[in-house]
Backbone as ProteinMPNN parsed JSONL, in Angstrom:
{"seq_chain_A": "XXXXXXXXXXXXXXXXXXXXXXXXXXXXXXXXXXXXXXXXXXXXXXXXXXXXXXXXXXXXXXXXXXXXXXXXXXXXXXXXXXXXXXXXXXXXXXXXXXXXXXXXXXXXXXXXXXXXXXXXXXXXXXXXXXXXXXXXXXXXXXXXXXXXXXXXXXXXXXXXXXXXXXXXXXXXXXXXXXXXXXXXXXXXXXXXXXXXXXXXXXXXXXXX", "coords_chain_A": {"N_chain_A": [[17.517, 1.21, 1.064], [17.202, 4.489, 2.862], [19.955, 4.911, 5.319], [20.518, 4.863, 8.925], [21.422, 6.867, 9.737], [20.042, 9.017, 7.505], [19.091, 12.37, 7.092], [16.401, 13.18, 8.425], [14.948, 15.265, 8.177], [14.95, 16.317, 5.567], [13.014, 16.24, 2.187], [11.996, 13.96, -0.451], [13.084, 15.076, -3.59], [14.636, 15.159, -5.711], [16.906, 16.766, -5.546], [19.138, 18.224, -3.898], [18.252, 19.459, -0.344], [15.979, 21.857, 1.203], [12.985, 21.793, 3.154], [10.995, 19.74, 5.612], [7.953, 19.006, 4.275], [4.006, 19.443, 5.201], [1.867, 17.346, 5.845], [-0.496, 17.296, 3.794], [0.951, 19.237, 1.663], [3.16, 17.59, 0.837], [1.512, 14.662, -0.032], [0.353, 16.473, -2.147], [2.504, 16.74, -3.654], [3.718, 13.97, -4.075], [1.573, 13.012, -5.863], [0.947, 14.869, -7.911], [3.418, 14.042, -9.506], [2.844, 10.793, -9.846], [0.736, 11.4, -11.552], [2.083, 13.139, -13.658], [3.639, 10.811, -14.478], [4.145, 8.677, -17.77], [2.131, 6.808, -18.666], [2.55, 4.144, -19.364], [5.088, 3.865, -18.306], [3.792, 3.951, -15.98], [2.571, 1.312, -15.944], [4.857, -0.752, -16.356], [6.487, -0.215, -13.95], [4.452, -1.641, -12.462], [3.83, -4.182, -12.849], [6.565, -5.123, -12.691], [6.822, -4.781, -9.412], [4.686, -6.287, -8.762], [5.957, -9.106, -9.384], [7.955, -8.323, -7.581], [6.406, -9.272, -5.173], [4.915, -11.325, -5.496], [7.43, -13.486, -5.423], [8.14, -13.218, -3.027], [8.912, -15.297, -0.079], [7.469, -14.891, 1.914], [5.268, -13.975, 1.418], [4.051, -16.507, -0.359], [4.304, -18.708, 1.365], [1.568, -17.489, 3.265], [-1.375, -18.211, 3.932], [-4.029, -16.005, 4.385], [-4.261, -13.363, 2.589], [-4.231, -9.953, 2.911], [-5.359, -7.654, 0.42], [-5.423, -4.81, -1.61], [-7.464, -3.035, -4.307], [-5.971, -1.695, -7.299], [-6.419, 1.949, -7.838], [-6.619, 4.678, -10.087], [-3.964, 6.098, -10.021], [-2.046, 4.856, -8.231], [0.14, 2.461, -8.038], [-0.309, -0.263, -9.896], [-2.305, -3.116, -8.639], [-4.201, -5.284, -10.041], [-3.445, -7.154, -11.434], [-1.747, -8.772, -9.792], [-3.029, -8.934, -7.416], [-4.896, -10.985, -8.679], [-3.275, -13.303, -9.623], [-2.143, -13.811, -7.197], [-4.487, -15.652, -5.937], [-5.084, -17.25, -7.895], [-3.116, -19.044, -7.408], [-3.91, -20.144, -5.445], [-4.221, -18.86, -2.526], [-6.073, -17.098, 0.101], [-7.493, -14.777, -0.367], [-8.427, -11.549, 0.52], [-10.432, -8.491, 0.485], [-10.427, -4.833, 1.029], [-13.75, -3.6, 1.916], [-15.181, -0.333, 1.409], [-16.482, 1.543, 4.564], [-19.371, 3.701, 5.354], [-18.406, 5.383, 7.397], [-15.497, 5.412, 6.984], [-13.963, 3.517, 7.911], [-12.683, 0.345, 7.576], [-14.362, -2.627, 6.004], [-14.355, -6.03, 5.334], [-13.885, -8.345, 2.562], [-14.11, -11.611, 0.444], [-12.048, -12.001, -2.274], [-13.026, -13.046, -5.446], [-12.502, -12.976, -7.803], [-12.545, -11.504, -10.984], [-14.438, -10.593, -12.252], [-16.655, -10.904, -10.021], [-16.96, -8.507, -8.783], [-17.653, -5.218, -7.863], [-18.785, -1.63, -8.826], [-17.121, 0.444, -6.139], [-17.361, 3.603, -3.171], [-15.376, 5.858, -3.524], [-14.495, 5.538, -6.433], [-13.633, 2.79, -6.252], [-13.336, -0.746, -6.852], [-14.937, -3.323, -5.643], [-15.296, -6.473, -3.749], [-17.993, -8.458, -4.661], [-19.145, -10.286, -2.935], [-20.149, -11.43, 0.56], [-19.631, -9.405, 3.38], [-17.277, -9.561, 5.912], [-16.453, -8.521, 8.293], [-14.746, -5.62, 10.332], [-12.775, -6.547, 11.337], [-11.661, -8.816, 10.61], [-8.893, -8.351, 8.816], [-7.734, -8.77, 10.564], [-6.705, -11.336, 11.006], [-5.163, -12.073, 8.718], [-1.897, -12.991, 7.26], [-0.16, -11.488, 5.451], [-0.001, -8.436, 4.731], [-1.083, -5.755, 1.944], [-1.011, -2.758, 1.736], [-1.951, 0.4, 0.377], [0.0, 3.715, -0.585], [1.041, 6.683, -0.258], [3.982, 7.389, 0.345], [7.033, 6.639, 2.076], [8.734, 6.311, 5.035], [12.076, 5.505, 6.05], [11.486, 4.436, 8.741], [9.481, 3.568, 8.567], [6.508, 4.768, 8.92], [3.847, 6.175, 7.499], [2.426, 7.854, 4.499], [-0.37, 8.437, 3.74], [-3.814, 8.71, 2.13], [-5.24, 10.354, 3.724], [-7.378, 10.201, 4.681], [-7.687, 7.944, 6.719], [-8.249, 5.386, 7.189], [-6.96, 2.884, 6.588], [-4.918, 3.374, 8.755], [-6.38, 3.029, 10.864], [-7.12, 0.282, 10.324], [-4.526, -1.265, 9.813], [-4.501, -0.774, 12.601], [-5.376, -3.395, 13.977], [-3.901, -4.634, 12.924], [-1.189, -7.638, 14.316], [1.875, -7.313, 15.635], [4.009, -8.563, 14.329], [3.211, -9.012, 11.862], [3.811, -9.319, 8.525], [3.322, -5.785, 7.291], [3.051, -4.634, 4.012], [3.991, -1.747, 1.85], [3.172, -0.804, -1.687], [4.812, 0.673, -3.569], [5.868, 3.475, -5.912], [9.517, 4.168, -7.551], [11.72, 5.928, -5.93], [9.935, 7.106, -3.589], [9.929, 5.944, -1.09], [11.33, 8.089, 1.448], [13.519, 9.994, 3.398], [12.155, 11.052, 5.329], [8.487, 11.384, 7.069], [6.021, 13.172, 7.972], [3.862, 12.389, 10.595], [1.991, 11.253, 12.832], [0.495, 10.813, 15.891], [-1.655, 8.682, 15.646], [-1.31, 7.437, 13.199], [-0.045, 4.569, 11.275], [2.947, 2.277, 11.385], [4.492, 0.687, 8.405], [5.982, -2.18, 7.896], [7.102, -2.669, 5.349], [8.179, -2.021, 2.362], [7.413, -2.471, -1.463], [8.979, -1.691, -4.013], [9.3, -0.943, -8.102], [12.239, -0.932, -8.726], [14.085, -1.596, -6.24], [13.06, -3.46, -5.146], [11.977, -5.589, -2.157], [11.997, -3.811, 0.429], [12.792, -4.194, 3.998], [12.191, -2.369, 6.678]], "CA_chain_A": [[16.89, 1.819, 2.241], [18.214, 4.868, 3.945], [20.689, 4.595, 6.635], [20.001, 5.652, 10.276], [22.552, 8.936, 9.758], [19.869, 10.027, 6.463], [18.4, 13.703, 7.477], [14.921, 13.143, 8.516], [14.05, 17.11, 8.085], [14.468, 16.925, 4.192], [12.231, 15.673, 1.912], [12.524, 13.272, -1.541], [13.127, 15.951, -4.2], [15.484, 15.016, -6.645], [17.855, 17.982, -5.665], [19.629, 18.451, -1.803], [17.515, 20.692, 0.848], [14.608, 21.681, 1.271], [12.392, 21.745, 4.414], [9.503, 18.947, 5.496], [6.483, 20.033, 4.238], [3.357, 19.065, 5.846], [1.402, 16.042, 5.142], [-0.709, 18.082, 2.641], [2.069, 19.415, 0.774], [3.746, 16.089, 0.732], [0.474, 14.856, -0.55], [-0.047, 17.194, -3.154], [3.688, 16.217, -4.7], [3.339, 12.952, -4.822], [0.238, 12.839, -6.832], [1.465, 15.308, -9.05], [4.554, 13.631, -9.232], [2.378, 9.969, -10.049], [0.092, 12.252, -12.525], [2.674, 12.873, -14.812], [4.704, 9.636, -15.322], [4.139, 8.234, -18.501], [0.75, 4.983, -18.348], [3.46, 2.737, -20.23], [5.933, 3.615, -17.101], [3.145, 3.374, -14.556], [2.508, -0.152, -16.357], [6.046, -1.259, -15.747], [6.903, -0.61, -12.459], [3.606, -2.613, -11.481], [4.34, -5.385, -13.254], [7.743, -5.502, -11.809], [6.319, -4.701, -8.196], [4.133, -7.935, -8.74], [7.075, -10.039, -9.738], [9.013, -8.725, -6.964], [5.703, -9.503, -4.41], [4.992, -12.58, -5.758], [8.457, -13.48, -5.229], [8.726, -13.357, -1.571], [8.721, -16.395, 0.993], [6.703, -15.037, 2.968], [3.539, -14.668, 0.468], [4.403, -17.752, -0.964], [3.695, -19.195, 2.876], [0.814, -16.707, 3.565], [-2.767, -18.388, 3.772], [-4.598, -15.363, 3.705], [-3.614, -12.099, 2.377], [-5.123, -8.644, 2.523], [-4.665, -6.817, -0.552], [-6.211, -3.861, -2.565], [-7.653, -2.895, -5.733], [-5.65, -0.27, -6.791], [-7.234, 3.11, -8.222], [-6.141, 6.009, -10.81], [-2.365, 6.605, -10.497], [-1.751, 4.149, -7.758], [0.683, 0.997, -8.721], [-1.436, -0.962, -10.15], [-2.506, -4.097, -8.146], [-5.362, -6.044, -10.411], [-2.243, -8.672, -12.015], [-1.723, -9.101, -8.504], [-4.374, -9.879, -7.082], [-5.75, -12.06, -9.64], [-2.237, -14.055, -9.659], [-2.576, -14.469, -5.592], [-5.834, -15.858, -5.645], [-5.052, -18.398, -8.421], [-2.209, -19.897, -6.801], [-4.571, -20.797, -4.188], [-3.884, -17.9, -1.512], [-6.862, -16.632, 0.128], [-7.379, -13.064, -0.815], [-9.462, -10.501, 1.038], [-10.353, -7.034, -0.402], [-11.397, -3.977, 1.698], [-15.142, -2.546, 1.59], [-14.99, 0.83, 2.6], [-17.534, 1.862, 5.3], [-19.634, 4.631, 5.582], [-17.292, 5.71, 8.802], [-14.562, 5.671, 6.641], [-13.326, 2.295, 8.151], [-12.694, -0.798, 6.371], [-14.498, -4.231, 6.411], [-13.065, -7.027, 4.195], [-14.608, -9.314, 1.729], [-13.141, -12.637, -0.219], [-11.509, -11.701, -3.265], [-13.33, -14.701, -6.027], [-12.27, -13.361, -9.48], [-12.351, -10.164, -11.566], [-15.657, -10.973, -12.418], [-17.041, -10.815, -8.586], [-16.237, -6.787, -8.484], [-18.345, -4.3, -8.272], [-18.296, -0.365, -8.147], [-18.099, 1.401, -4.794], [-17.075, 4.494, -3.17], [-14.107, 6.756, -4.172], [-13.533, 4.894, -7.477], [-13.077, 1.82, -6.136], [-13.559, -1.716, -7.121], [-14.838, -4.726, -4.252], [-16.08, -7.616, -3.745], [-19.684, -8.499, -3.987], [-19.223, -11.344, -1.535], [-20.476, -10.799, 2.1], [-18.265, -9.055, 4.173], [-16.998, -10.613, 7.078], [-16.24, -7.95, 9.218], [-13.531, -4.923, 10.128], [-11.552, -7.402, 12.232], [-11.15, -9.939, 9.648], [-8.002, -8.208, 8.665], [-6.284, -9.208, 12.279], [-6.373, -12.728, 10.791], [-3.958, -11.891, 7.774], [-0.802, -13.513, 6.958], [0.689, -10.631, 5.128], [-0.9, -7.12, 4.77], [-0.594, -5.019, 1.42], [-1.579, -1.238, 1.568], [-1.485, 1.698, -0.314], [0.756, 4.652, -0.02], [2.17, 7.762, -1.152], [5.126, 7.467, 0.704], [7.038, 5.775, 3.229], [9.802, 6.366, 5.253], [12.779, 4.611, 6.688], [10.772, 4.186, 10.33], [7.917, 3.202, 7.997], [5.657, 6.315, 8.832], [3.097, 5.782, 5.967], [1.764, 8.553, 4.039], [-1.756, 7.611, 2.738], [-4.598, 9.646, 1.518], [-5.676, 11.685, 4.677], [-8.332, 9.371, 5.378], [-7.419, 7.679, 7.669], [-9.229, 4.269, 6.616], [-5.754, 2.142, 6.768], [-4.278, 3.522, 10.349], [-7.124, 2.175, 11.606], [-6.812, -0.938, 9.854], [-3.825, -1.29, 10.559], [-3.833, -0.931, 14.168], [-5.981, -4.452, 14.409], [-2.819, -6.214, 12.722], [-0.198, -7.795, 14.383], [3.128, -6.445, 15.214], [4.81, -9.983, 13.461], [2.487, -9.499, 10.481], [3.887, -8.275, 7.454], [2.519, -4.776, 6.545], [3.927, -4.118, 2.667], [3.444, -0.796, 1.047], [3.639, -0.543, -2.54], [5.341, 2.7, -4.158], [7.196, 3.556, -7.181], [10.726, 4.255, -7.118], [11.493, 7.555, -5.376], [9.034, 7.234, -2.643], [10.662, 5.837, 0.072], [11.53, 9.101, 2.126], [14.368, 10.726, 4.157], [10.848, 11.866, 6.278], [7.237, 11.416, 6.365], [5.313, 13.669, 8.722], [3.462, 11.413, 11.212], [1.014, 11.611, 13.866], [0.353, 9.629, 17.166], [-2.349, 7.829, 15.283], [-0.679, 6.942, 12.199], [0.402, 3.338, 11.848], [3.823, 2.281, 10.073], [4.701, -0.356, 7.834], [6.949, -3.473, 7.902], [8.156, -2.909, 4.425], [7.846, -2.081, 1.153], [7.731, -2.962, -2.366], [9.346, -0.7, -5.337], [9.68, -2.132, -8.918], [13.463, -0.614, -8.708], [14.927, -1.849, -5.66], [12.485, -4.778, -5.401], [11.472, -5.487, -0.995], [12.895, -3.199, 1.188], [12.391, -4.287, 5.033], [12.162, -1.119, 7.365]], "C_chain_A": [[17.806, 2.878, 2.803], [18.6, 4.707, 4.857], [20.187, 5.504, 7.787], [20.092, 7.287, 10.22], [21.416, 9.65, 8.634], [19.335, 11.108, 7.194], [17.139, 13.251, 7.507], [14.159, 14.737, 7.997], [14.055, 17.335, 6.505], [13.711, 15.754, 3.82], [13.217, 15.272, 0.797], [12.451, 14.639, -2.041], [13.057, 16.013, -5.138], [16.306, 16.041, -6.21], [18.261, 17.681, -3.714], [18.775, 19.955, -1.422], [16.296, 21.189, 0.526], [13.741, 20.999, 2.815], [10.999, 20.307, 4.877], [8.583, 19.191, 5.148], [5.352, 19.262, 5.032], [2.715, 17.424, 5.15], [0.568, 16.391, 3.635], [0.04, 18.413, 1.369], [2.756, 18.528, 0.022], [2.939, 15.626, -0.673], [0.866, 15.188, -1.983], [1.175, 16.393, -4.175], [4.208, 15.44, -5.157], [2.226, 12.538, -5.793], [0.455, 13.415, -7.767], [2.329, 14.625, -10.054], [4.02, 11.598, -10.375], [1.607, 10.242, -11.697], [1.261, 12.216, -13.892], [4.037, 12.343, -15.588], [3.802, 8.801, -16.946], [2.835, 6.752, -18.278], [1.911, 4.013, -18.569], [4.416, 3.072, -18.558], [5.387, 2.989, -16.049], [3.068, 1.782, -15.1], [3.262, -0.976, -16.14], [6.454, -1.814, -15.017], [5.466, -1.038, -12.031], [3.847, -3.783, -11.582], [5.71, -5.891, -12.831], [7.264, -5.487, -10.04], [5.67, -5.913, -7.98], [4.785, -8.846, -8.814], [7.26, -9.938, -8.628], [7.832, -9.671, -5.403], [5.512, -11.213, -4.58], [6.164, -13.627, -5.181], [8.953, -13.97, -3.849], [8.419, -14.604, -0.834], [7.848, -16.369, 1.608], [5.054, -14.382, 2.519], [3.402, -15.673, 0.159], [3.466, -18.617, 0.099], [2.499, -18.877, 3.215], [-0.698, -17.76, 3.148], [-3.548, -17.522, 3.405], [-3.552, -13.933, 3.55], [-4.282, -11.165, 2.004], [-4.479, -7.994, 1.876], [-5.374, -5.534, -0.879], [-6.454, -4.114, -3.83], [-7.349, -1.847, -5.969], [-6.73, 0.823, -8.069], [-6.135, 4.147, -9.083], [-4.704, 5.756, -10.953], [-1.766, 5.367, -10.164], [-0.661, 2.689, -8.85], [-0.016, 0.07, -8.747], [-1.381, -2.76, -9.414], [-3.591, -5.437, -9.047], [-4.421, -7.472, -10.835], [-1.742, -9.212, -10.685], [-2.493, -9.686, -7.213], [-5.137, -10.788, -7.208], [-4.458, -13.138, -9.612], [-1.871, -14.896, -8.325], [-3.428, -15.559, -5.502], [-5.88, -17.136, -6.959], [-4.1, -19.372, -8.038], [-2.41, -20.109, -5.602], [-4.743, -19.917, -2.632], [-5.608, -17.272, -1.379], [-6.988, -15.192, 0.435], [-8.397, -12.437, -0.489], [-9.081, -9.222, 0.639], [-10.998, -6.046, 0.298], [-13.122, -3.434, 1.258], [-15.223, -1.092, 2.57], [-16.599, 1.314, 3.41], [-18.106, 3.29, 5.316], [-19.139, 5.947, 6.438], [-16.101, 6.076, 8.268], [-13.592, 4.788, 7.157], [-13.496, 1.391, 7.029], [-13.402, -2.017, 6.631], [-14.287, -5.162, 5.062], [-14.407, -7.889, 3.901], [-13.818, -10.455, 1.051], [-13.135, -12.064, -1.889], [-12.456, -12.952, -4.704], [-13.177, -14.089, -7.457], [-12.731, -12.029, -9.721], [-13.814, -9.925, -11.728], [-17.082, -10.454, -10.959], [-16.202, -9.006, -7.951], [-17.25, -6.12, -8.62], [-18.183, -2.555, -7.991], [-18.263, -0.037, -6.661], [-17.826, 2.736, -4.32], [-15.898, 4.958, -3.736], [-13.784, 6.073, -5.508], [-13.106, 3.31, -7.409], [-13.937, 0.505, -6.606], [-13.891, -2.79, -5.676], [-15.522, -5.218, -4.389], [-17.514, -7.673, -3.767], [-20.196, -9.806, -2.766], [-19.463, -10.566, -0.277], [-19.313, -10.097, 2.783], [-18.429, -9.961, 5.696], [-16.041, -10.152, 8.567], [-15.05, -7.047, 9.688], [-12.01, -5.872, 11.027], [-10.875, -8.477, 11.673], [-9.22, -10.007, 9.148], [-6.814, -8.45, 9.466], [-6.006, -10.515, 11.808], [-5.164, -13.192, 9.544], [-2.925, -12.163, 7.763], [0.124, -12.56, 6.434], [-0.782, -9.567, 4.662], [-0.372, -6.172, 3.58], [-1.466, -3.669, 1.503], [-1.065, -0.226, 0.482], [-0.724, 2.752, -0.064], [1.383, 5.565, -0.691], [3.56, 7.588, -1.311], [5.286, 6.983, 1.765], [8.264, 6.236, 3.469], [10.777, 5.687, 5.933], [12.162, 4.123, 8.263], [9.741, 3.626, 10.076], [6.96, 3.889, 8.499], [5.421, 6.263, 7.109], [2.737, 6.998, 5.526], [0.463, 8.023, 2.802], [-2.913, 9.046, 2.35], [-5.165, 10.705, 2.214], [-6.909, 11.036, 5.418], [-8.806, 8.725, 6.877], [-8.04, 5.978, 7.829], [-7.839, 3.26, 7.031], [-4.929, 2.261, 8.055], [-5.468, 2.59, 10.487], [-7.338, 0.435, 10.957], [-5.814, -1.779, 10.222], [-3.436, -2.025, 11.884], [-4.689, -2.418, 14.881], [-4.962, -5.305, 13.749], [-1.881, -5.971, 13.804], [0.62, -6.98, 14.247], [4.42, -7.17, 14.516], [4.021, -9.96, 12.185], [3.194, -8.379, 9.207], [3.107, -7.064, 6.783], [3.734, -4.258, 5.176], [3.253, -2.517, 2.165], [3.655, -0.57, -0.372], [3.962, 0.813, -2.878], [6.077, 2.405, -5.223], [8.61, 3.944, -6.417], [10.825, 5.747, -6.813], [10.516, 7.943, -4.156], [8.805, 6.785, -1.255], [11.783, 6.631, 0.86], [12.731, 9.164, 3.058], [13.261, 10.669, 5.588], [9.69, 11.713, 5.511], [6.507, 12.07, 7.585], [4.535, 12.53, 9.557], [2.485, 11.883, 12.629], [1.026, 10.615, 15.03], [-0.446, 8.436, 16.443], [-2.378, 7.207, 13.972], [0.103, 5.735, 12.687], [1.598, 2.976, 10.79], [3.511, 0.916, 9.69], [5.822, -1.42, 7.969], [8.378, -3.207, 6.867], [7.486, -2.276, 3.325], [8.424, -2.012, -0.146], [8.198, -1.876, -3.454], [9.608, -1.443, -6.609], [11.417, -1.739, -8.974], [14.395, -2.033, -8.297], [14.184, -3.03, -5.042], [11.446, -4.684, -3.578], [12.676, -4.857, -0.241], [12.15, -3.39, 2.653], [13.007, -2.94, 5.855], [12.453, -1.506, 9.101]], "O_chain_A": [[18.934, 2.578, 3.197], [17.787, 4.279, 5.676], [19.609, 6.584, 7.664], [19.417, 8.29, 10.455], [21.574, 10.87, 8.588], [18.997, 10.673, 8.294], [16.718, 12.862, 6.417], [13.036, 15.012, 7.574], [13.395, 18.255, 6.021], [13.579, 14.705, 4.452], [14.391, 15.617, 0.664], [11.92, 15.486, -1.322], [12.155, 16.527, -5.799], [16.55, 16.432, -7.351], [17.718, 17.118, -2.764], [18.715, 21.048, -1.983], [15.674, 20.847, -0.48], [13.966, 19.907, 3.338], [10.073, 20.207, 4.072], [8.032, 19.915, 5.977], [5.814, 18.284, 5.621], [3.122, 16.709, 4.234], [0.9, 15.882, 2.564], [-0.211, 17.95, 0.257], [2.949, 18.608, -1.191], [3.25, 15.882, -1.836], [1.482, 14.481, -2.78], [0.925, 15.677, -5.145], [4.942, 15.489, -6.144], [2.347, 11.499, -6.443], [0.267, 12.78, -8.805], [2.057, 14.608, -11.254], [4.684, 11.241, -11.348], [1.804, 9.566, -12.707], [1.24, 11.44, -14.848], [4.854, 12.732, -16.423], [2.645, 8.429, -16.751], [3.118, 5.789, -17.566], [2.059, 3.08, -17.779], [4.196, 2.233, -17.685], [5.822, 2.068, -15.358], [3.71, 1.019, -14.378], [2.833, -2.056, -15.733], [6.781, -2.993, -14.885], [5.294, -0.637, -10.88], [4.079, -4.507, -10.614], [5.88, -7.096, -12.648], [7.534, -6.558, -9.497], [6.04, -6.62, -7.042], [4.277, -9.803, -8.229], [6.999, -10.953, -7.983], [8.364, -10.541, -4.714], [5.952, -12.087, -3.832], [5.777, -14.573, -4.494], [9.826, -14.797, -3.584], [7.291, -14.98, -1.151], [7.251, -17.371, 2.003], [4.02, -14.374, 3.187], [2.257, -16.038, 0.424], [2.342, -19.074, -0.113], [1.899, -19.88, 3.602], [-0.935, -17.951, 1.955], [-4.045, -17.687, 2.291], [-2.524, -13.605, 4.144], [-4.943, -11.217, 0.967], [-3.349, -7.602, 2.168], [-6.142, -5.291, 0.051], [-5.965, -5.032, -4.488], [-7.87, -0.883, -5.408], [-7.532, 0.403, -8.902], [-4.977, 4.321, -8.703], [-4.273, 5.221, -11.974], [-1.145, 4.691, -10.984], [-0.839, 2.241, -9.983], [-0.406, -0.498, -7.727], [-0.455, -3.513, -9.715], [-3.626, -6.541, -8.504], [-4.748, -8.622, -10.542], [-1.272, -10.348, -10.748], [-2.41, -10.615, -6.41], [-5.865, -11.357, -6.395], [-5.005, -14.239, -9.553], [-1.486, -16.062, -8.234], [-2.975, -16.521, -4.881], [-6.803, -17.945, -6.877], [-4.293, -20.545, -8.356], [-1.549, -20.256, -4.734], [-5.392, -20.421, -1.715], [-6.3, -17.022, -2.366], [-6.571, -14.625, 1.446], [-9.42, -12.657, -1.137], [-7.939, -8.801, 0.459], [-12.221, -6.181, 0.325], [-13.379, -2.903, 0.177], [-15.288, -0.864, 3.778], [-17.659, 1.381, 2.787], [-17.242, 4.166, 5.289], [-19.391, 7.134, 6.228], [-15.485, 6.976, 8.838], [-12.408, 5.077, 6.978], [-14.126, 1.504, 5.977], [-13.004, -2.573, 7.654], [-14.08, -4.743, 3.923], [-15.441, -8.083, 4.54], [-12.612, -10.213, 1.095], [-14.149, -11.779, -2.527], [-12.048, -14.072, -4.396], [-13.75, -14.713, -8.35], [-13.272, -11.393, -8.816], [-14.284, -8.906, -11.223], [-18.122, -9.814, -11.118], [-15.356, -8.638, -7.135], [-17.924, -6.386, -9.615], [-17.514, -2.184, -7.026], [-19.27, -0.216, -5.976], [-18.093, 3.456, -5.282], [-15.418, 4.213, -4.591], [-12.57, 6.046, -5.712], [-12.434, 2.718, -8.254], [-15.153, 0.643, -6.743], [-13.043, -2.93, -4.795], [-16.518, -4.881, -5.029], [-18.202, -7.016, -2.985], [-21.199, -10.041, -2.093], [-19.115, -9.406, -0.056], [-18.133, -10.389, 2.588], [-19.286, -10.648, 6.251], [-15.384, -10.774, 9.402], [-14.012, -7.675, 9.48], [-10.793, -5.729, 11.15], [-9.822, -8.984, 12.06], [-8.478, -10.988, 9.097], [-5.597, -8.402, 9.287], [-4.931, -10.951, 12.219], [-4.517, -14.236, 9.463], [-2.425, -11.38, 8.571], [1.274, -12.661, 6.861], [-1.961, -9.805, 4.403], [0.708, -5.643, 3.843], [-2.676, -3.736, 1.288], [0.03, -0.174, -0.077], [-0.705, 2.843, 1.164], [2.18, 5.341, -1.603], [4.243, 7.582, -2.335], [4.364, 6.749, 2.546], [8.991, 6.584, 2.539], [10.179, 4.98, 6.744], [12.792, 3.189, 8.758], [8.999, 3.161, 10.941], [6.072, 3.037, 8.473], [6.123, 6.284, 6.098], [2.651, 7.634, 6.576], [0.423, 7.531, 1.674], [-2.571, 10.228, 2.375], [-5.543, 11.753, 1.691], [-7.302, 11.341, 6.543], [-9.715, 8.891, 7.691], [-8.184, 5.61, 8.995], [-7.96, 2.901, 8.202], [-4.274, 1.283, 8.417], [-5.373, 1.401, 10.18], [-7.867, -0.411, 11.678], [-6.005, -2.836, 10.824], [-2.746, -2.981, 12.236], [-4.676, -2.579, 16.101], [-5.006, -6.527, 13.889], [-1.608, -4.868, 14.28], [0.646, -6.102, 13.384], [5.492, -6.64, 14.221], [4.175, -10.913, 11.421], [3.106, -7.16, 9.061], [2.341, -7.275, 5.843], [4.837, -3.728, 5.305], [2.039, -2.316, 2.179], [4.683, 0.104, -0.429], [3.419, 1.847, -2.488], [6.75, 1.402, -5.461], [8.825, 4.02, -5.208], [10.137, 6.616, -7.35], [10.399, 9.128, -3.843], [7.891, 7.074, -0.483], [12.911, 6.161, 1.008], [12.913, 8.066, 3.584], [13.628, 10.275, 6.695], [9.5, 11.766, 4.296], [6.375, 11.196, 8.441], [4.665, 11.467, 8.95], [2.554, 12.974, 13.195], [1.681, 9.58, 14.911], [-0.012, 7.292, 16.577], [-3.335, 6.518, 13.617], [0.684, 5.596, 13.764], [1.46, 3.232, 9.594], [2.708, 0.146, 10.216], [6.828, -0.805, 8.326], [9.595, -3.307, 7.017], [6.283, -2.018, 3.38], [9.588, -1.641, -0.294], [7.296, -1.053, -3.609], [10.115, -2.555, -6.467], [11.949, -2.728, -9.479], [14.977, -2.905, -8.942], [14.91, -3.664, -4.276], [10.443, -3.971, -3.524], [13.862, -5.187, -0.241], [11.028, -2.893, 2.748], [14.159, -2.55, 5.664], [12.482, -0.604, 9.938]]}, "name": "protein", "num_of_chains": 1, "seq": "XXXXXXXXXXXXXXXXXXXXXXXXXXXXXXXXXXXXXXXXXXXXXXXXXXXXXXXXXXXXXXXXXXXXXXXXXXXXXXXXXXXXXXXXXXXXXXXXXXXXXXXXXXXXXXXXXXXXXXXXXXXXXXXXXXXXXXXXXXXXXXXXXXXXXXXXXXXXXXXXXXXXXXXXXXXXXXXXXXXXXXXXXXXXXXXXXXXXXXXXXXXXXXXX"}
């Protein structure tokens, strides 16, 4: 994790300096950036990211747990999900709303999936409402990027702030990311919500 003293005004790079760019920009260079790692790499670091999730005390403990299904580049979540949810953990899966909010469904097996918007995979079980997620034991989200203050960078949406802002401020929010994606700086807004923590297959849980 960076230390208090890192420069907030530069960004990840790989190289020193370089200015913040906007959330857009940002954006754009992580996806690129996701785009062209290797499938066998992306395969990897998920499978390690699941280990290290799995792993923790405080899933282990967790009754329910809101997860994802992840999509395209994303670190892949499906071995994760399906590994939760057999070791008895009750697993809720967003349905995205017409609004562009979220309401949650019970997770019951790979099987119990069906298409829906953007690409995504969810439940065909009832939903059970956008508030469901306040009841969560631990909270995993998606994310470009994250930074030491946990200032999330997510898709532009805006579907997860507001999600979010109905958990707990004691509830674990995790973000998964590859390695490299836990930021110096992440642009941020009033209505952007951070994270707790998150997972890398590298450097394993990093609390923020």
């Amino acid at each position: 994790m960076p230390g208090s003293d890192t420069p907030r005004d530069q960004p990840h790079t790989g190289q020193d300096g370089g200015a913040l760019p906007g959330k857009a920009g940002l954006r754009q260079r992580v996806l690129a950036a996701r785009a062209a790692m290797p499938e066998s790499a992306r395969t990897d670091a998920s499978r390690l990211i699941r280990d290290h999730v799995l792993e923790m005390p405080e899933v282990a403990a967790a009754g329910t747990i809101a997860a994802y299904y992840s999509v395209g580049t994303e670190p892949g979540t499906h071995s994760l999900v399906f590994a939760l949810w057999k070791r008895g953990s009750y697993v809720i899966l967003p349905v995205l709303l017409p609004d562009g909010d979220l309401d949650w469904a019970s997770y019951e097996g790979p099987d119990a999936l069906a298409p829906g918007p953007r690409d995504m995979l969810q439940p065909t079980e009832p939903v059970r409402g956008p508030g469901t997620v306040a009841r969560a034991d631990i909270v995993l989200v998606p994310a470009l990027a994250v930074d030491a203050a946990g200032n999330r960078l997510g898709r532009g949406g805006g579907s997860y702030d507001r999600a979010l802002a109905r958990v707990g401020g004691q509830v674990p929010t995790i973000a998964l990311l590859y390695d490299g994606e836990l930021l110096p700086g992440v642009p941020a807004e009033p209505h952007d919500r951070p994270v707790r923590a998150v997972a890398r297959p590298g450097d394993g849980i990093t609390w923020l």
